Short mmCIF file of C-alpha atoms in Angstrom, two decimals:
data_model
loop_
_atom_site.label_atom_id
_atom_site.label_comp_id
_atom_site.label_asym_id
_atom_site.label_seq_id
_atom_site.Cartn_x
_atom_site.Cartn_y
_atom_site.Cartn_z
CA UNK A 19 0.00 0.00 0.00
CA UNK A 20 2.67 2.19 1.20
CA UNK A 21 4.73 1.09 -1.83
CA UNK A 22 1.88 1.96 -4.79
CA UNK A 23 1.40 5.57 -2.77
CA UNK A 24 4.80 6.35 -3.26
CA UNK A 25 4.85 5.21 -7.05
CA UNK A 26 1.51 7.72 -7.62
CA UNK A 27 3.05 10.15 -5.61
CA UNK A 28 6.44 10.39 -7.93
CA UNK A 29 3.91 9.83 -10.79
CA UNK A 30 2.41 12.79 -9.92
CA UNK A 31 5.61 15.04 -9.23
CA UNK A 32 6.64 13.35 -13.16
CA UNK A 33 3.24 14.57 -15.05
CA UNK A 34 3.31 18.07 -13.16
CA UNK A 35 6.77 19.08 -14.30
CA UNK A 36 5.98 17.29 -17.71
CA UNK A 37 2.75 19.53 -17.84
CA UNK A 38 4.47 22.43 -17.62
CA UNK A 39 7.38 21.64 -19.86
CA UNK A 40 5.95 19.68 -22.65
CA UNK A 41 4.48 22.74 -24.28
CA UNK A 42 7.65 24.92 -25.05
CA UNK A 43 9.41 21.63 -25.89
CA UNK A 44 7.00 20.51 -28.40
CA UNK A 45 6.90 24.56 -30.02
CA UNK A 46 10.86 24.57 -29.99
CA UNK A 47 10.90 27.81 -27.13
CA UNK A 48 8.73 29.96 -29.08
CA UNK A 49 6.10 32.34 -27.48
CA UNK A 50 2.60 31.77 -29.28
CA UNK A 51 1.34 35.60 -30.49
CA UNK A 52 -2.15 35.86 -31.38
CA UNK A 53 -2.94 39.53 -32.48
CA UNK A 54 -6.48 40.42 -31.59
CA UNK A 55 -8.67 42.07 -34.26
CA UNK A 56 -8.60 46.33 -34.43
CA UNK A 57 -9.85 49.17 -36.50
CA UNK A 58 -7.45 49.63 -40.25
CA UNK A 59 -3.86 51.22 -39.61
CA UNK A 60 -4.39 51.35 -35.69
CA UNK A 61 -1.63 48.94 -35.11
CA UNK A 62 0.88 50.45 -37.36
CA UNK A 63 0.12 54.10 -36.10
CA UNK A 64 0.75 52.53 -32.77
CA UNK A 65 4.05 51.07 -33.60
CA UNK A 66 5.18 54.37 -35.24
CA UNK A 67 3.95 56.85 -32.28
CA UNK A 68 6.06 54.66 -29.20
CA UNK A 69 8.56 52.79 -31.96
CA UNK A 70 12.03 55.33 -30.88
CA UNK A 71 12.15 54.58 -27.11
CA UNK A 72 12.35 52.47 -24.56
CA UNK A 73 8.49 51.84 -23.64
CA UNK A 74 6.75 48.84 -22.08
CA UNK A 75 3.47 50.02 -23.30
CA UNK A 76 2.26 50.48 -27.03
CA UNK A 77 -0.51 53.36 -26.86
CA UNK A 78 -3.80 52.14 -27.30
CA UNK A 79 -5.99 53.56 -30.36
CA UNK A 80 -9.54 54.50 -28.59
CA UNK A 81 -7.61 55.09 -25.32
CA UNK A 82 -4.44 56.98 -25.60
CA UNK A 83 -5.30 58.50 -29.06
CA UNK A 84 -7.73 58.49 -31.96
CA UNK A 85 -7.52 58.49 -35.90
CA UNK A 86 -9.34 60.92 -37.93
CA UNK A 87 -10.12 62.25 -41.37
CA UNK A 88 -8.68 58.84 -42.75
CA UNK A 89 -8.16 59.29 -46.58
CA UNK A 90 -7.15 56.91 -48.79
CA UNK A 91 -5.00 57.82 -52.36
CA UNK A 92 -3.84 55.99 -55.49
CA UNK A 93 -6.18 53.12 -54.95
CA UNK A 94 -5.91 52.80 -51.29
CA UNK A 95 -1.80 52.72 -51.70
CA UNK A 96 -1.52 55.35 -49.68
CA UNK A 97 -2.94 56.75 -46.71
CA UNK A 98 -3.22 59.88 -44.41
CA UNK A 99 -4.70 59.93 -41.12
CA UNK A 100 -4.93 62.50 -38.17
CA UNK A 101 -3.63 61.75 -35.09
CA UNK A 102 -5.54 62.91 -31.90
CA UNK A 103 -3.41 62.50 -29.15
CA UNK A 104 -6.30 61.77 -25.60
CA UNK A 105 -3.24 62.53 -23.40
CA UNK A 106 -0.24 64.95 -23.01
CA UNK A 107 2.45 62.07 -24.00
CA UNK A 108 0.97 60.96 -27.33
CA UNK A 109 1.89 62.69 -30.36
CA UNK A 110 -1.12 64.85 -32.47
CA UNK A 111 -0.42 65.19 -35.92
CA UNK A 112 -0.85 63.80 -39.68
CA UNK A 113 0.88 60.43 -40.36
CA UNK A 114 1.27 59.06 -43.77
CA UNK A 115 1.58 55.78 -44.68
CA UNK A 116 2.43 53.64 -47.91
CA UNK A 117 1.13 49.64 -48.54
CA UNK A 118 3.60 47.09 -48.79
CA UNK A 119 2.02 43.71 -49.60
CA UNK A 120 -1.22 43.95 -47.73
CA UNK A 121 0.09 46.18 -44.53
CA UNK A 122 0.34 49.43 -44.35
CA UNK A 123 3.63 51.29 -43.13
CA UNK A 124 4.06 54.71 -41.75
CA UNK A 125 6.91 56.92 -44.32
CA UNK A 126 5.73 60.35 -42.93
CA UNK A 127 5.36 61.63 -39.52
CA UNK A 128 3.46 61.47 -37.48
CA UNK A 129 3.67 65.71 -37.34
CA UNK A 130 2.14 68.82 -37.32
CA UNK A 131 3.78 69.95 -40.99
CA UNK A 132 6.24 68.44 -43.08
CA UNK A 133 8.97 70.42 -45.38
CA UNK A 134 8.01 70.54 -49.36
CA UNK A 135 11.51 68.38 -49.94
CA UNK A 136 9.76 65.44 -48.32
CA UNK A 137 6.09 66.08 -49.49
CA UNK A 138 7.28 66.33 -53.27
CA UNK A 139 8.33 63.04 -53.44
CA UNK A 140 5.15 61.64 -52.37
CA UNK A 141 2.16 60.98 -54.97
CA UNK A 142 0.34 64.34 -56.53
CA UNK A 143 -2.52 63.49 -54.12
CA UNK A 144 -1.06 63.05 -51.42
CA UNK A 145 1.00 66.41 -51.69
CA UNK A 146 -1.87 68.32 -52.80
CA UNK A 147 -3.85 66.95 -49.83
CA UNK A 148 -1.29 67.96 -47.33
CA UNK A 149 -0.82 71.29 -48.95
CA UNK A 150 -4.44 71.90 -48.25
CA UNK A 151 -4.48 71.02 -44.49
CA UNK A 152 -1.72 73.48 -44.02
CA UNK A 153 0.59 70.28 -43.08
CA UNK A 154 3.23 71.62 -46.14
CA UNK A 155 5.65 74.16 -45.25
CA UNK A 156 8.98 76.33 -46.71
CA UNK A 157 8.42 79.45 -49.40
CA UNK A 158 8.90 78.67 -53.17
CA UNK A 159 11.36 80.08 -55.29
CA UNK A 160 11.45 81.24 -58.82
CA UNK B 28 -14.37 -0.37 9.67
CA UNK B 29 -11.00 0.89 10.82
CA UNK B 30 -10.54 4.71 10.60
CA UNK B 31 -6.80 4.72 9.70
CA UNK B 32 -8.05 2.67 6.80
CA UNK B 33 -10.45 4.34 5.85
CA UNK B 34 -8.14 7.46 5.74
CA UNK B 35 -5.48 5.47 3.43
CA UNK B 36 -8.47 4.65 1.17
CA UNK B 37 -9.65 7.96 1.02
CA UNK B 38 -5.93 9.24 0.44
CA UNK B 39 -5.14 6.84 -2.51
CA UNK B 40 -8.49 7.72 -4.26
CA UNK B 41 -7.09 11.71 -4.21
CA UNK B 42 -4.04 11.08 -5.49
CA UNK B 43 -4.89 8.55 -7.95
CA UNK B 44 -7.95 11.44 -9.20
CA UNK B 45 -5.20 14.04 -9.50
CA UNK B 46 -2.81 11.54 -11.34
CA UNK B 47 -5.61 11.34 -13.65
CA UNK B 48 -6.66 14.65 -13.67
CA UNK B 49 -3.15 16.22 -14.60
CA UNK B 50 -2.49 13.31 -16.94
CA UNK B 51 -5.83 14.11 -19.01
CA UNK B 52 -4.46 18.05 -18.93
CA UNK B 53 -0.68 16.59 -20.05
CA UNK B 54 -2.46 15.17 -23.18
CA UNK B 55 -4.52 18.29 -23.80
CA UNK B 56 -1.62 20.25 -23.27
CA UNK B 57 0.85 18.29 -26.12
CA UNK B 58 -2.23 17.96 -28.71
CA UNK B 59 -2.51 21.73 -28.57
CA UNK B 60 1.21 21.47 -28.92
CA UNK B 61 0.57 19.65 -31.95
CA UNK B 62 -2.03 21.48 -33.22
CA UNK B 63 -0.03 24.59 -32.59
CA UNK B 64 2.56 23.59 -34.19
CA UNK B 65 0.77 22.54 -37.59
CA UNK B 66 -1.17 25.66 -37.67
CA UNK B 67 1.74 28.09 -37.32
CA UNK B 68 5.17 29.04 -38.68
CA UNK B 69 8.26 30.06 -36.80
CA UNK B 70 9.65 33.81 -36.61
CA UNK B 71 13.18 34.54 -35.21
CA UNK B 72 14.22 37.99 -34.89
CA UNK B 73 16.90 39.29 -33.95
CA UNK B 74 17.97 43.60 -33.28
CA UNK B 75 20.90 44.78 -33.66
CA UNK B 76 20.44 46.73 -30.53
CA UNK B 77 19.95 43.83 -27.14
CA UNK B 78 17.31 46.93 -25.16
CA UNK B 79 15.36 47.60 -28.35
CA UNK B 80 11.86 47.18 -27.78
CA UNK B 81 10.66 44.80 -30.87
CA UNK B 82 6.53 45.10 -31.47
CA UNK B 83 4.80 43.15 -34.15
CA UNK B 84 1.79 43.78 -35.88
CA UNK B 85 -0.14 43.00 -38.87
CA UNK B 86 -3.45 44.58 -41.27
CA UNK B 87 -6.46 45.02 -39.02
CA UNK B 88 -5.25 43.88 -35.82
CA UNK B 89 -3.10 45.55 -32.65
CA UNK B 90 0.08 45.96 -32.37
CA UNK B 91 2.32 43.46 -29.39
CA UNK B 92 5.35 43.82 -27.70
CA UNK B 93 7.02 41.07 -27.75
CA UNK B 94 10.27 41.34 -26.72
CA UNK B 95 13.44 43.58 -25.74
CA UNK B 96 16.93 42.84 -28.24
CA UNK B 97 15.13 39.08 -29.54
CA UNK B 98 12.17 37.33 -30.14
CA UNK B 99 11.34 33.74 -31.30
CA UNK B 100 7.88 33.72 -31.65
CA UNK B 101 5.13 31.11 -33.32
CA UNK B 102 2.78 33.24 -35.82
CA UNK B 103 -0.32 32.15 -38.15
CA UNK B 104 0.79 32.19 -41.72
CA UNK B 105 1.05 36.22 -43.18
CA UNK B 106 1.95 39.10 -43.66
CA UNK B 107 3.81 41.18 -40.47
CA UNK B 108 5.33 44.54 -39.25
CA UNK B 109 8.53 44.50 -37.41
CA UNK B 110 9.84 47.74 -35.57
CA UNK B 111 12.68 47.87 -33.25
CA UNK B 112 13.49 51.13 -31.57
CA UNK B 113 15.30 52.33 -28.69
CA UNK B 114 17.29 55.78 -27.83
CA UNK B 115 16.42 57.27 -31.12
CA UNK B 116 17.13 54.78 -33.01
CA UNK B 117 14.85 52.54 -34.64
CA UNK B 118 14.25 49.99 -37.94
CA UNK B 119 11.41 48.25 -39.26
CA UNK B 120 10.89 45.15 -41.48
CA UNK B 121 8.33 43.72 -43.82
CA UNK B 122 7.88 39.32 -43.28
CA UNK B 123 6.04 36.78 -44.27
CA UNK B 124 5.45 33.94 -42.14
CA UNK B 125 4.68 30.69 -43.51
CA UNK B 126 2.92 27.59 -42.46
CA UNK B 127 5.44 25.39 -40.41
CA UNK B 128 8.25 26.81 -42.29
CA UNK B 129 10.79 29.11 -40.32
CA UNK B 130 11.86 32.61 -41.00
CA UNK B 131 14.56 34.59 -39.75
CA UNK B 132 14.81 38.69 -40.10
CA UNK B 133 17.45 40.83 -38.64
CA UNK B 134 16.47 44.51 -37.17
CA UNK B 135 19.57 46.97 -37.91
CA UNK B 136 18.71 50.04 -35.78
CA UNK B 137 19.82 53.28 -37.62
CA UNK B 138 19.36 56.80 -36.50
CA UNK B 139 16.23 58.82 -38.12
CA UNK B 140 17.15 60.48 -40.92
CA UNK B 141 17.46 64.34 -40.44
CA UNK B 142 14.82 65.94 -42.28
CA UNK B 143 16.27 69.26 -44.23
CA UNK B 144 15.58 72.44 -43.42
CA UNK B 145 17.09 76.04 -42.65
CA UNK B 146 16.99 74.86 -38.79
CA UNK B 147 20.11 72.63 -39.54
CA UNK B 148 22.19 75.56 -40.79
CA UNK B 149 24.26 77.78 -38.66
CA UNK B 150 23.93 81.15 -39.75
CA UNK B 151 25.98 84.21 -38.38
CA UNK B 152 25.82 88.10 -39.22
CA UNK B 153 22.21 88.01 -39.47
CA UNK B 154 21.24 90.64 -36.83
CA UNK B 155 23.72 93.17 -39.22
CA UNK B 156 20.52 92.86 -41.53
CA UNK B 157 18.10 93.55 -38.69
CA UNK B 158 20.43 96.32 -37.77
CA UNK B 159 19.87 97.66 -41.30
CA UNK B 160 15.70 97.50 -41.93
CA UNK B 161 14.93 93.62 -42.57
CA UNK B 162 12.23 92.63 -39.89
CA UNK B 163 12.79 89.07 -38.08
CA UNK B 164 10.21 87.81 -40.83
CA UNK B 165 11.82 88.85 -43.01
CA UNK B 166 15.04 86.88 -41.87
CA UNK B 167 13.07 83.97 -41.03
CA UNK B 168 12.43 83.67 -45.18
CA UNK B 169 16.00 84.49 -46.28
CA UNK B 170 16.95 81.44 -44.30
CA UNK B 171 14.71 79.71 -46.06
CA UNK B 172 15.66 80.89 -49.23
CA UNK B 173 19.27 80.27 -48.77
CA UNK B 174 18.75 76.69 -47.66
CA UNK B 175 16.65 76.67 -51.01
CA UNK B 176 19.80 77.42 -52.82
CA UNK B 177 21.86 75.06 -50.75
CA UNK B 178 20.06 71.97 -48.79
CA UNK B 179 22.87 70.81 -47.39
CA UNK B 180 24.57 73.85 -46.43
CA UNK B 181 25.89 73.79 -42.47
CA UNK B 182 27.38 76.79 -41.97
CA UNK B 183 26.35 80.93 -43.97
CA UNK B 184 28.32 83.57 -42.63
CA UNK B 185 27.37 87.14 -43.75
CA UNK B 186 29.99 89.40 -43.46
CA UNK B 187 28.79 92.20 -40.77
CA UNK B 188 31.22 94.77 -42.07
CA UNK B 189 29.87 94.44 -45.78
CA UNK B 190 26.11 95.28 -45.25
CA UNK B 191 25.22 98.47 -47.36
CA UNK B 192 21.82 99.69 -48.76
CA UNK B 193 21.79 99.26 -52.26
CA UNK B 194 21.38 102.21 -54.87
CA UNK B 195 17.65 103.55 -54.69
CA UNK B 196 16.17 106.73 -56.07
CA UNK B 197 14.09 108.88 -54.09
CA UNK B 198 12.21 110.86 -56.24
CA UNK B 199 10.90 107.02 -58.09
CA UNK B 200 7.60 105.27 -57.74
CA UNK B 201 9.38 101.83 -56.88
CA UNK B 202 8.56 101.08 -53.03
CA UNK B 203 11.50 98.35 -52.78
CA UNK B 204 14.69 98.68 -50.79
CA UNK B 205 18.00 96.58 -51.10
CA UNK B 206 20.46 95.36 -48.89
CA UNK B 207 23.87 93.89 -50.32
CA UNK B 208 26.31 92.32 -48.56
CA UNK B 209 28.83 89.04 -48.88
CA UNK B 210 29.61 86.35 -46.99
CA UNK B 211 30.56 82.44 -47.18
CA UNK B 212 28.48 79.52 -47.60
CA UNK B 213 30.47 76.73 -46.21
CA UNK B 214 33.59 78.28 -47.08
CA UNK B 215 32.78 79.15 -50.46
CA UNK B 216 32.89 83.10 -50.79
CA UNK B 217 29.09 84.62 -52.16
CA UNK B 218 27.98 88.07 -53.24
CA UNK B 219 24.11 88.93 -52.36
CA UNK B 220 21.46 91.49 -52.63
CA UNK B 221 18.29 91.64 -50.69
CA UNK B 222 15.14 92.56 -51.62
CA UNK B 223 12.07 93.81 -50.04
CA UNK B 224 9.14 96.14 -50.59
CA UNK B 225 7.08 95.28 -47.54
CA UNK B 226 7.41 93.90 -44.11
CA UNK B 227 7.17 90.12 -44.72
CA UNK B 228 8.27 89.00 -48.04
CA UNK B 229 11.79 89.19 -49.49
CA UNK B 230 13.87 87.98 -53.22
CA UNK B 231 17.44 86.92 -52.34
CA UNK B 232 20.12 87.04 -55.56
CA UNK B 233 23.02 85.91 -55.05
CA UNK B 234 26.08 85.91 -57.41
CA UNK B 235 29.70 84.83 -57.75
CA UNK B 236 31.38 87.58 -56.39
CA UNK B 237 34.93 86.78 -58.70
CA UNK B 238 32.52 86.42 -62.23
CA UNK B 239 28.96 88.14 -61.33
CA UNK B 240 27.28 84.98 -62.58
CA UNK B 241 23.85 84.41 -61.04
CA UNK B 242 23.83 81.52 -58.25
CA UNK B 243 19.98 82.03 -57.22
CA UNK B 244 17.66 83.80 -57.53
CA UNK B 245 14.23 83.17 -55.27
CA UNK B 246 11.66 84.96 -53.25
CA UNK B 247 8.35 84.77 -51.19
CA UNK B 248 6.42 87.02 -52.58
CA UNK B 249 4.69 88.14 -56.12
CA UNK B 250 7.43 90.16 -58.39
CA UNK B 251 7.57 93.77 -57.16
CA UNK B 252 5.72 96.26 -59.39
CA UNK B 253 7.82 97.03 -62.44
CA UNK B 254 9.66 100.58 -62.06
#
């Protein structure tokens, strides 16, 4: 009796460490990522509002800032979007962004106004759309 | 019955329930293992920078940390955004994951590029102009216009000593005033005049001061009436 209690015993200790090691064994280390639905572009204009520092915390589109005045150019190949910043650490601005294979990637800002040498290398609509927010700025010469 | 007994009895039944219990969640574990594993492909990155923060994201769905300097990570088959940042610095990557097939992608931080503009030049002498009519509008677009003529210009220097009105005649209708004066533009000697007719706008020439050729020519407002 003794004997059989100590076998389910260390059977037990066995299947509890297996239970909790069989799982990164079997997927080689790797941490599972499942990225949960959210509105078009949110994602990426999180990434590009926290991507050059340190941070722990990617803001939160609905929380920490909102998208506006979304319009799309070239047959939706490119993008601008206003930035509403819902607290004093998150950037307010214009962001532009540009699709590469079926995700769309911030190339321009976010900011408040952008110099002509950047905006003139960007499609006709786009520039011509930034020019009439105000977003476009230096003087023209002859 | 004896109690002792009847304690061992109850004792055995326990453990042999849990044994059973943690052996049915041992198989559910390594068939989601399984299934996991069939259903997903493998993503190794690596930054070139170990306290970068990496984040992952992909079209119509949040955006993850998931990890500082590297990340192995087990993805459903598509298309993904990579940025790593940190100090500054930051780089970004396009993959594709695919279905139990294993991709690796390197994240070279780089600073951000400078973006151009008259704030990046060091200009000196430019209060002599003040000195001599031009409001601080007025400067404001001449150092736009010279960093028209010259993007990458660091350093205009504008000789204090050779700031002069230029030739204007009283008694004509023609409302615009002149300011010439030389100076360098990264060491390369320059000859300029400066126009203006109101308090705001402004047409910079400037010319080789050893042939008179033309350099540039710009300005911020509509021509000034013709004399």
């Amino acid at each position: 009796m003794k004997r059989s209690r100590v076998t389910l015993i260390t059977l037990l200790i066995i299947l509890f460490i297996a239970l909790w090691t069989v799982r990164p064994l079997v997927l080689g280390g790797a941490a599972v990522v499942e990225l949960a639905s959210a509105p078009a572009l949110t994602g990426q204009i999180s990434q590009a509002l926290a991507s050059s520092g340190a941070i722990s915390n990617l803001p939160i589109a609905g929380k920490d800032y909102n998208l506006n005045h979304t319009t799309y150019f070239d047959n939706g190949n490119w993008v601008v979007t206003t930035i509403t910043g819902l607290d004093e650490t998150t950037t307010s601005g214009m962001a532009v962004l540009k699709k590469q294979g079926n995700i769309y990637s911030v190339v321009l800002g976010p900011g408040s106004a952008f110099p002509s040498s950047y905006v003139q290398n960007l499609p006709a609509g786009v520039a011509q759309y930034l020019n009439q927010k105000g977003a476009v700025y230096e003087p023209v010469s002859e | 019955m004896n109690p002792s007994v009847n304690k061992n009895t109850a004792l055995g039944r326990l453990l042999a329930g849990a044994t059973v219990l943690v052996a049915v969640l041992l198989a559910y574990n390594i068939f989601s293992a399984i299934h996991t594993l069939h259903t997903t492909g493998l993503l190794n990155i690596t930054a070139s920078d170990a306290k970068a923060t990496i984040s992952i994201s992909q079209a119509n769905s949040e955006a993850k940390i998931v990890g500082k300097g590297t990340a192995r990570l087990r993805l459903k088959p598509g298309n993904y955004l990579l940025i790593a940042g940190n100090a500054g610095r930051k780089a970004s990557a396009l993959v594709r994951v695919s279905l139990q097939r294993t991709a690796t992608t390197t994240l070279k931080l780089v600073p951000p590029a400078v973006i151009p503009s008259a704030d990046n030049i060091d200009f000196t002498g430019l209060d002599e102009l003040i000195s001599n009519g031009l409001t601080t509008t007025q400067i404001t677009n001449l150092r736009q216009l010279f960093f028209e003529y010259k993007r990458s210009a660091k350093a205009i220097t504008i000789d204090t000593s050779s700031v002069q009105p230029g030739p204007r005649d009283p008694n004509g209708t023609d409302p615009t005033f002149s300011l010439n004066f030389t100076g360098t533009i990264d060491g390369a000697p320059y000859k300029a005049t400066a126009s203006y007719a109101d308090l705001t706008n402004i047409q910079l020439v400037l010319l080789d001061p050893q042939t008179d050729t033309q350099l540039y020519s710009g300005r911020t407002a509509s021509p000034s009436p013709d004399r």
